[in-house]
CSV table of C-alpha atoms in Angstrom, one decimal:
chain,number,residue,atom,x,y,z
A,274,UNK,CA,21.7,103.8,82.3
A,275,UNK,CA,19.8,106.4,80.5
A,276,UNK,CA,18.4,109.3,82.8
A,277,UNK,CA,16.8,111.5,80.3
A,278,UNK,CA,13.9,112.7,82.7
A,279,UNK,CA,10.8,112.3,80.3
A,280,UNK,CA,8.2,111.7,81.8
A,281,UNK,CA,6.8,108.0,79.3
A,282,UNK,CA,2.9,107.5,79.2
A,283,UNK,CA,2.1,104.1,78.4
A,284,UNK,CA,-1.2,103.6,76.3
A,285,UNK,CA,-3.0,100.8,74.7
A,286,UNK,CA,-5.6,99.7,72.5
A,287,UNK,CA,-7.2,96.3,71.8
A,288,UNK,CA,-7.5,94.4,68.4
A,289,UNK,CA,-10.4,92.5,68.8
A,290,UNK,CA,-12.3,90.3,66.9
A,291,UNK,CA,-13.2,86.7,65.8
A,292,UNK,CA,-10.6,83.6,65.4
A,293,UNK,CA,-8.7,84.6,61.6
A,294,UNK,CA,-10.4,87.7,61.3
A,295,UNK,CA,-6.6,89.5,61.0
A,296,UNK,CA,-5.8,90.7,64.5
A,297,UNK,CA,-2.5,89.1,64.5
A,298,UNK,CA,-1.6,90.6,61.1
A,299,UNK,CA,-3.2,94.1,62.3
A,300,UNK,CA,-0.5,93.9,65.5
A,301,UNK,CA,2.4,92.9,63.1
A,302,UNK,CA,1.4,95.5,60.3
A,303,UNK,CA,1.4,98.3,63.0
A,304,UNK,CA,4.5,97.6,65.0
A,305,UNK,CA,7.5,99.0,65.4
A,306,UNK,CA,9.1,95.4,67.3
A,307,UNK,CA,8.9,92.1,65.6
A,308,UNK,CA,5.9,91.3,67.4
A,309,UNK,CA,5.5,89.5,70.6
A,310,UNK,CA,4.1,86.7,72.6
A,311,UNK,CA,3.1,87.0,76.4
A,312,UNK,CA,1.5,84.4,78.7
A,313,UNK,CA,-0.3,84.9,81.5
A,314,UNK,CA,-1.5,82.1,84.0
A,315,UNK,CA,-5.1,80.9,83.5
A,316,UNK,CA,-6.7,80.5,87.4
A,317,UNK,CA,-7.8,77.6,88.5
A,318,UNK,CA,-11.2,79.2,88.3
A,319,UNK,CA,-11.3,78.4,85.2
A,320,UNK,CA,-11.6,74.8,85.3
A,321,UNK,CA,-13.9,73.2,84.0
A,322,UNK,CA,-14.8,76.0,81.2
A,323,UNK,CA,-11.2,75.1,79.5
A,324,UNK,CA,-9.5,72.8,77.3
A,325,UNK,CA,-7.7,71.5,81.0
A,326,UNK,CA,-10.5,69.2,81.6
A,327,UNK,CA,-9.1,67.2,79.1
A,328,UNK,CA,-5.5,66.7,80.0
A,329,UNK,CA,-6.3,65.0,83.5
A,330,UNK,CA,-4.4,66.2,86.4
A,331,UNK,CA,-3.8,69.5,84.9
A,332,UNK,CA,-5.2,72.5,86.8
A,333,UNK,CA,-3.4,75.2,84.7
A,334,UNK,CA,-2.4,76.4,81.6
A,335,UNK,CA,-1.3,79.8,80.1
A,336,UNK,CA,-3.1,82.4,77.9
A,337,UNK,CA,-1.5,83.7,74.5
A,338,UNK,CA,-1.6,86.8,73.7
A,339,UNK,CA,0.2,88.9,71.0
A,340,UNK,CA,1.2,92.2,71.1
A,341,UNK,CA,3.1,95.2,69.2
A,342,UNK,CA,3.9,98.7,70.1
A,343,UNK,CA,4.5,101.9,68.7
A,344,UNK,CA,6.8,105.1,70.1
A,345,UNK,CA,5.7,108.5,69.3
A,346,UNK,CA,8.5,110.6,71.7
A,347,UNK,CA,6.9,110.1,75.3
A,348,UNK,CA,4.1,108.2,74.3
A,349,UNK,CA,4.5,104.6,74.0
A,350,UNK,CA,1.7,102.7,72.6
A,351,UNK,CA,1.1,99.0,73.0
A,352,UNK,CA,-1.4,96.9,70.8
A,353,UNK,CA,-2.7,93.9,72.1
A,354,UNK,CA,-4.8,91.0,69.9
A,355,UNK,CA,-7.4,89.7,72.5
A,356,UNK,CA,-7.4,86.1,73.1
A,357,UNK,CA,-9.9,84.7,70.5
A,358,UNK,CA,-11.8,82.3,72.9
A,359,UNK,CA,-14.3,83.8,75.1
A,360,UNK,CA,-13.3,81.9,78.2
A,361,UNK,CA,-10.3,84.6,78.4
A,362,UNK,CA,-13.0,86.8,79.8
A,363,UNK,CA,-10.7,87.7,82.5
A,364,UNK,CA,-8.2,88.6,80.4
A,365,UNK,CA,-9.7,91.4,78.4
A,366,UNK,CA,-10.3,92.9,81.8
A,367,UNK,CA,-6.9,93.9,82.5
A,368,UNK,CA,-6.2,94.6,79.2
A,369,UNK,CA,-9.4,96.6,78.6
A,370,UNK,CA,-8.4,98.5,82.2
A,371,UNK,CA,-7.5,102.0,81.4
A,372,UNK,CA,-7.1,101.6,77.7
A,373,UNK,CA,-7.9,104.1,74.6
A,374,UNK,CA,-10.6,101.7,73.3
A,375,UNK,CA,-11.0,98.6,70.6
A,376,UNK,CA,-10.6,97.9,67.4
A,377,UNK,CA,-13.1,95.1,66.8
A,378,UNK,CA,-11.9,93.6,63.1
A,379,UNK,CA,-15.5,91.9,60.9
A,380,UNK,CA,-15.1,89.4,58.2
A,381,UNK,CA,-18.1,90.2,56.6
A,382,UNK,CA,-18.7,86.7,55.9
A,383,UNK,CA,-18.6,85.5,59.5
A,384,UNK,CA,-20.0,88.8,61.4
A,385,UNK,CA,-21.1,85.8,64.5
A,386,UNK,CA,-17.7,85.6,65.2
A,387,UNK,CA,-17.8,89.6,66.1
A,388,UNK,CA,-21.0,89.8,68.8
A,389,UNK,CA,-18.8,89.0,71.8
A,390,UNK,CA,-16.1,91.4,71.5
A,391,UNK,CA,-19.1,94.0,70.5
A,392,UNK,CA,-20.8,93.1,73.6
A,393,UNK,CA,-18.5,93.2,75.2
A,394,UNK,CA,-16.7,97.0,74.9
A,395,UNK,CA,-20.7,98.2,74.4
A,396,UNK,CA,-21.4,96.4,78.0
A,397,UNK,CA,-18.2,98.1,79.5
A,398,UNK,CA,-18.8,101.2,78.0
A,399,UNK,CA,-15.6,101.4,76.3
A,400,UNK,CA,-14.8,103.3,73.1
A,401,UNK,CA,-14.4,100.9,70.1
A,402,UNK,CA,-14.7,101.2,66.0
A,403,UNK,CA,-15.5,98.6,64.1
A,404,UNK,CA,-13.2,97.5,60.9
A,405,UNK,CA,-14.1,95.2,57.8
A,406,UNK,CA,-11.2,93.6,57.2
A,407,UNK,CA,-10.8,93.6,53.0
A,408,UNK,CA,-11.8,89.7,52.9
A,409,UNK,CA,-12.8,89.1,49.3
A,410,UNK,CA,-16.6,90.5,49.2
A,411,UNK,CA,-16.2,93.0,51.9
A,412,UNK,CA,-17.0,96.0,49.3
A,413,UNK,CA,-20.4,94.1,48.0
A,414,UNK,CA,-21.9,95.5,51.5
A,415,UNK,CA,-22.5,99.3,52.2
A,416,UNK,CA,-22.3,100.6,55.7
A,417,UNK,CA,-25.5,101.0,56.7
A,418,UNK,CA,-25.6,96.9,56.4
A,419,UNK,CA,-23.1,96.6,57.9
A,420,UNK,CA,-24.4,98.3,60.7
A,421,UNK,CA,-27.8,96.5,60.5
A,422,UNK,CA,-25.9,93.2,60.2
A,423,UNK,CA,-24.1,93.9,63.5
A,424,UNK,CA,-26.3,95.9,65.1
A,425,UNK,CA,-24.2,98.9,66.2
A,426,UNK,CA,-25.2,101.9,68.0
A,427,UNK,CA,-25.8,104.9,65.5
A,428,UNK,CA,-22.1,106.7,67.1
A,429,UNK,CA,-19.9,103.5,66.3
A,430,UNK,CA,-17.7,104.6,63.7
A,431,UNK,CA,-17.4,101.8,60.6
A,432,UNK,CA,-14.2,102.0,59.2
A,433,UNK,CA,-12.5,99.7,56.2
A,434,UNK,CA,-9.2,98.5,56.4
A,435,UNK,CA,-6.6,96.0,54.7
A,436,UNK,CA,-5.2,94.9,58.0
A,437,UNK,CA,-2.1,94.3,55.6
A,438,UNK,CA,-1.6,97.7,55.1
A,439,UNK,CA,0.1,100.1,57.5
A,440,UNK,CA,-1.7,103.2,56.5
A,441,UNK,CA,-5.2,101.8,56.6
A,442,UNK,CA,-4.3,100.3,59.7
A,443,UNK,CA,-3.0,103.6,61.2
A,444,UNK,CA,-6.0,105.3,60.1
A,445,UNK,CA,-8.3,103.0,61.7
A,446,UNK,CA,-6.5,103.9,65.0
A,447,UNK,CA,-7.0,107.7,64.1
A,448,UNK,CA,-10.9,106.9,63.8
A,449,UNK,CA,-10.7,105.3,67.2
A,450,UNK,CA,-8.9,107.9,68.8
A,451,UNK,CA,-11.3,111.0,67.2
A,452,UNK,CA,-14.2,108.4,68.3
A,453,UNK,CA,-12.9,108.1,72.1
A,454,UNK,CA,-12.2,111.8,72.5
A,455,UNK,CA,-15.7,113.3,70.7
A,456,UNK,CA,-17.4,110.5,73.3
A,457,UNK,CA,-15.1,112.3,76.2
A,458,UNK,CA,-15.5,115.9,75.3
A,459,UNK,CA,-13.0,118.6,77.0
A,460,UNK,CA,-11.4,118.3,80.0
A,461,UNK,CA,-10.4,121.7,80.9
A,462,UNK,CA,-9.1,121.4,84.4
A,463,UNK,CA,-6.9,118.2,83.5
A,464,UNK,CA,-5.4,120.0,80.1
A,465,UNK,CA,-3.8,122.2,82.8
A,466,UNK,CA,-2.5,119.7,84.7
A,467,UNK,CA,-1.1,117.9,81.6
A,468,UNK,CA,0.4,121.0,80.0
A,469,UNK,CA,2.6,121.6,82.7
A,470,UNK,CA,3.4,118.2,83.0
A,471,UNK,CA,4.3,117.4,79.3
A,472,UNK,CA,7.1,120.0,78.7
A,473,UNK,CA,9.8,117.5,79.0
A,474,UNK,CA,10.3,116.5,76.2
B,1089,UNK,CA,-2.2,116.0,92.7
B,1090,UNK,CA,-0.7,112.8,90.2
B,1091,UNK,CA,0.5,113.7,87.2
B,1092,UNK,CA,0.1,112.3,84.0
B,1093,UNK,CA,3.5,108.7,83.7
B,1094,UNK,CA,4.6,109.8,87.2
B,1095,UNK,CA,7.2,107.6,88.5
B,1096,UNK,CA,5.8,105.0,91.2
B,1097,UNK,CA,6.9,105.6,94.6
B,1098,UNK,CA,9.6,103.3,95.9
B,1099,UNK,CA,8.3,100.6,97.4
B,1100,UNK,CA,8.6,99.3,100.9
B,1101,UNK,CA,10.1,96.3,100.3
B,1102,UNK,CA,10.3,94.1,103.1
B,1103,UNK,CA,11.6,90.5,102.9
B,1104,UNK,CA,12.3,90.6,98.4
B,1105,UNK,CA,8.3,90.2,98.0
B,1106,UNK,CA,6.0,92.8,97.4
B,1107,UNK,CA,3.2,91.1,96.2
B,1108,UNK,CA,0.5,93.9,97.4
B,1109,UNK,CA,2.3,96.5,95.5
B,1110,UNK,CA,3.1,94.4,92.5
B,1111,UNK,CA,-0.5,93.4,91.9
B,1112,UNK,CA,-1.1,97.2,91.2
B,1113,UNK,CA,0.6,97.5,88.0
B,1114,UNK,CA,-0.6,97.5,84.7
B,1115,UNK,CA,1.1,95.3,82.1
B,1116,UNK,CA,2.0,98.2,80.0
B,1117,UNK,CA,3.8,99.9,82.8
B,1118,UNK,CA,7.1,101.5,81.4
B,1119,UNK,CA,10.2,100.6,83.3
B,1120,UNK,CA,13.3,102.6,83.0
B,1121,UNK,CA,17.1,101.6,84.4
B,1122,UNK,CA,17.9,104.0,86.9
B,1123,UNK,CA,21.0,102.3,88.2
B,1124,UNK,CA,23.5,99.8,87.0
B,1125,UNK,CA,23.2,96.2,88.1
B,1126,UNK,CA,25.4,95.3,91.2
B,1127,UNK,CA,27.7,92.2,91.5
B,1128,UNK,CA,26.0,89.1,92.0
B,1129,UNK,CA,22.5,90.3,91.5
B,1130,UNK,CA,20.0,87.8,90.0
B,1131,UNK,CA,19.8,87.0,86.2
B,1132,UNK,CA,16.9,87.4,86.2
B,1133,UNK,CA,17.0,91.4,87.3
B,1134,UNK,CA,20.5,91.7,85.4
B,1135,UNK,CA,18.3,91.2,81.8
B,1136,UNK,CA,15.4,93.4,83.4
B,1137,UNK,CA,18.2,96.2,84.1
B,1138,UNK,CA,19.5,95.5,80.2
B,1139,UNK,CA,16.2,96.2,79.1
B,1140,UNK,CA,15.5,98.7,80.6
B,1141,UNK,CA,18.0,101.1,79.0
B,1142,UNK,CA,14.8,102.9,77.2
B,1143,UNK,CA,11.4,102.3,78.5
B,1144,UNK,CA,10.1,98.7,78.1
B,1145,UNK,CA,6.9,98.1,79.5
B,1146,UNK,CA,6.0,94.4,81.6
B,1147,UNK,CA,4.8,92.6,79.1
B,1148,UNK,CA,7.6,93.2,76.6
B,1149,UNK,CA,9.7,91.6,79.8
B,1150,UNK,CA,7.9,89.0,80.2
B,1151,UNK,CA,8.2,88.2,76.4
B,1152,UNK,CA,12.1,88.3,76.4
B,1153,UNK,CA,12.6,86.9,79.8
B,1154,UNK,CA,9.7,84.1,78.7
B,1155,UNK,CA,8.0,84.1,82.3
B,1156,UNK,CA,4.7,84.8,82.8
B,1157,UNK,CA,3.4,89.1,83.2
B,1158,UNK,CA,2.7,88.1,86.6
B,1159,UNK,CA,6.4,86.9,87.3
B,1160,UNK,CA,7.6,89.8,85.5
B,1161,UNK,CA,5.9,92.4,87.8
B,1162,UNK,CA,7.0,91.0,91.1
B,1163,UNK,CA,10.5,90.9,89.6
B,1164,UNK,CA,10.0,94.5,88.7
B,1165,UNK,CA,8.5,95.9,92.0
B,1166,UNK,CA,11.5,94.5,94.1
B,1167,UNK,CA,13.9,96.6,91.8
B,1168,UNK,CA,11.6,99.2,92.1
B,1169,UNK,CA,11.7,98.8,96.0
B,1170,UNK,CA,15.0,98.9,95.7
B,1171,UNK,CA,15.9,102.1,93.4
B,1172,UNK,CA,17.3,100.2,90.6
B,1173,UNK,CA,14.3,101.4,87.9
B,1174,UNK,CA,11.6,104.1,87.8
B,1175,UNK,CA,8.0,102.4,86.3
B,1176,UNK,CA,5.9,104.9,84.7
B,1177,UNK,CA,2.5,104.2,85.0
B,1178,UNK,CA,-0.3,104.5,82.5
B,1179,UNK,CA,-2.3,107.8,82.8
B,1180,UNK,CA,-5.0,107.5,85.1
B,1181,UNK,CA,-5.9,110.8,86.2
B,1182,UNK,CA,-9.7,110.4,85.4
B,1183,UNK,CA,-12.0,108.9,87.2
B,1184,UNK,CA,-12.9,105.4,84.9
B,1185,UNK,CA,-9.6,105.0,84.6
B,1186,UNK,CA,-9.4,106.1,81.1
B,1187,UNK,CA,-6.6,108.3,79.4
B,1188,UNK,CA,-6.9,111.9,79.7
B,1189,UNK,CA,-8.5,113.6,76.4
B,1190,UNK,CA,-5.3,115.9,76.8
B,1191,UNK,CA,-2.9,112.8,76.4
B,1192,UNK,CA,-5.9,111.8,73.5
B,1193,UNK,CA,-5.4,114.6,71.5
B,1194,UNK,CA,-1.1,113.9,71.6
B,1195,UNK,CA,-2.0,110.9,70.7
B,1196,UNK,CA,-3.5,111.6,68.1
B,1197,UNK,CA,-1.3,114.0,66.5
B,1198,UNK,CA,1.4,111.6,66.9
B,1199,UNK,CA,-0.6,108.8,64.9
B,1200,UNK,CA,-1.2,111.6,62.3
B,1201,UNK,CA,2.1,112.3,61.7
B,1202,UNK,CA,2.9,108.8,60.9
C-alpha cells in the first residue's frame, strides 16, 4: 500500500482516424506500457447495424479498443485509438467525455476515410488537430490542400507526423494541447483553485 | 467547491452492488490501494488491490483482469464503498466537462519536457 497523498489527474486524448491510417502504431509509439486491449460490451441496440446479424442467435459482442498511457508526476495521461468502424458511435462518447481533444491521423491518399472522425469532434465541438501520417506521397501536398482536401475550419491546426517516431508523435500532442488551450482562453478563477490544489507533489 | 483528482466519496454500498454510483466513472479514473487485501476476499478485488499499488486507471484493470470496463468499475466502486482504494477522478471542474486550461498548461509543460 502506497499512501503518498498526491492528488493523480487522469487525462486523455483520442487517436482517431481511418482503418490503417497508424493509430495503433501512434498509441504504441507514445506509451510508456506495452500497449493495451479493452473491451467493452456492444448493446443490444445495436443490432441490426453490426456484424451480429450474421452469427444468428447472437445479440452481443465486444468493442476493441487500444490504448497507451503516459505519466508526467500527477498527471497521468491515457491515449485511446477510436474504434475504426463508425457503428462504435457510442463508444467515442464516453471516450470523447471530458477529454483534451483528437488527434485525427490522414493518409493523404485515402482522406474519405478521415470525414467521420472530423465530423465528428467539429459536431461536438471538441478540440482536435489533424496529422498526415508520412505515407509515401504525404510531402507532394502543401497544407493549404490539405485543408481544401478535407475541408477544415481555418483554426484546425495541420500538423505532419511519422506516427513511428516518438518525437513527432509527442509534438503533435503539443500542437493539440496549444490548440485546446488558445480555443479555451484563461480561466482565472479556476487557476486559483488549481494552484492550491496542485502543491502536492 | 471540488477540486481538481479529488478522491470520490465512499460509497453507500448496500448489498456488494452499486450500480448507480459505478455508472458515474469514467474509464480513465485512477485507483489507488488504500488498504491491504483481507483474508478470503475475492480474486477478483485481490488483483485490483495488486494493481493498485500506484495509480492504474479502469481500463488498464479491465485489460489485466480481461473483463469488460463495465465489470471492472462495479468491481471497483464496492472496494471504494468499502475503503479499500481511493479513485481519482478526471478533472471536471468546468462546465463542458473539459479539463481545466490550468491542468492544460501542466500538461503541456510536462509533454515539453519529454
Amino acid at each position: 500500500m502506497r499512501a503518498d497523498g498526491k492528488a493523480y489527474v487522469p487525462l486523455k486524448i483520442l487517436i482517431a482516424g481511418g482503418f490503417g491510417v497508424g493509430k495503433t502504431t501512434m498509441v504504441q509509439t507514445l506509451s510508456e506500457i506495452p500497449p493495451l486491449v479493452t473491451e467493452e460490451a456492444l448493446t443490444t441496440a445495436s443490432v441490426g447495424l453490426d456484424d451480429v446479424t450474421a452469427v444468428p442467435g447472437k445479440t452481443t459482442t465486444t468493442v476493441a479498443m487500444d490504448f497507451g498511457r503516459i505519466s508526467m508526476d500527477d498527471l497521468v495521461l491515457y491515449l485511446f485509438g477510436t474504434p475504426g468502424q463508425d457503428r462504435f458511435w457510442f463508444m467515442w462518447d464516453e471516450l470523447a467525455r471530458g477529454s483534451v481533444g483528437a488527434v485525427v491521423l490522414v493518409d493523404l491518399r485515402r482522406v474519405d476515410d478521415s470525414f467521420p472522425a472530423i465530423d465528428y469532434f467539429e459536431s461536438r465541438r471538441l478540440p482536435f488537430v489533424v496529422a498526415v501520417n508520412s505515407f509515401p506521397e504525404a510531402d507532394l501536398f502543401p497544407d493549404d490542400e490539405v485543408r481544401d482536401a478535407l475541408a477544415l475550419r481555418p483554426d484546425t491546426p495541420v500538423v505532419r507526423v511519422d506516427a513511428r517516431s516518438s518525437g513527432s508523435c509527442t509534438r503533435a500532442l503539443i500542437r493539440l494541447v496549444e490548440h485546446s488551450l488558445r480555443r479555451d482562453g484563461a480561466g482565472p478563477a479556476g487557476s486559483r483553485t488549481l494552484a492550491s490544489a496542485s502543491g502536492t507533489g | 467547491m471540488p477540486e481538481p483528482g479529488r478522491v470520490v466519496p465512499v460509497y453507500a454500498v448496500t448489498g456488494g452492488r452499486t450500480r448507480s454510483a459505478a455508472v458515474d466513472l469514467p474509464m480513465e479514473s485512477l485507483v489507488m490501494a488504500a488498504a491491504q487485501a483481507s483474508d478470503g476476499m475475492q480474486a477478483e478485488y485481490r488483483q485490483i488491490l495488486e494493481m493498485a499499488d500506484r495509480p492504474v486507471s479502469l481500463v488498464e484493470i479491465g485489460s489485466a483482469l480481461q473483463i469488460p470496463v463495465g465489470v471492472a468499475r462495479v468491481l471497483v466502486s464496492d472496494l471504494a464503498g468499502a475503503g479499500y482504494v481511493t479513485v481519482h477522478r478526471p478533472d471536471a471542474t468546468r462546465g463542458d466537462g473539459r479539463p481545466h486550461p490550468a491542468v492544460l498548461e501542466r500538461l503541456l509543460e510536462g509533454l515539453r519536457a519529454r
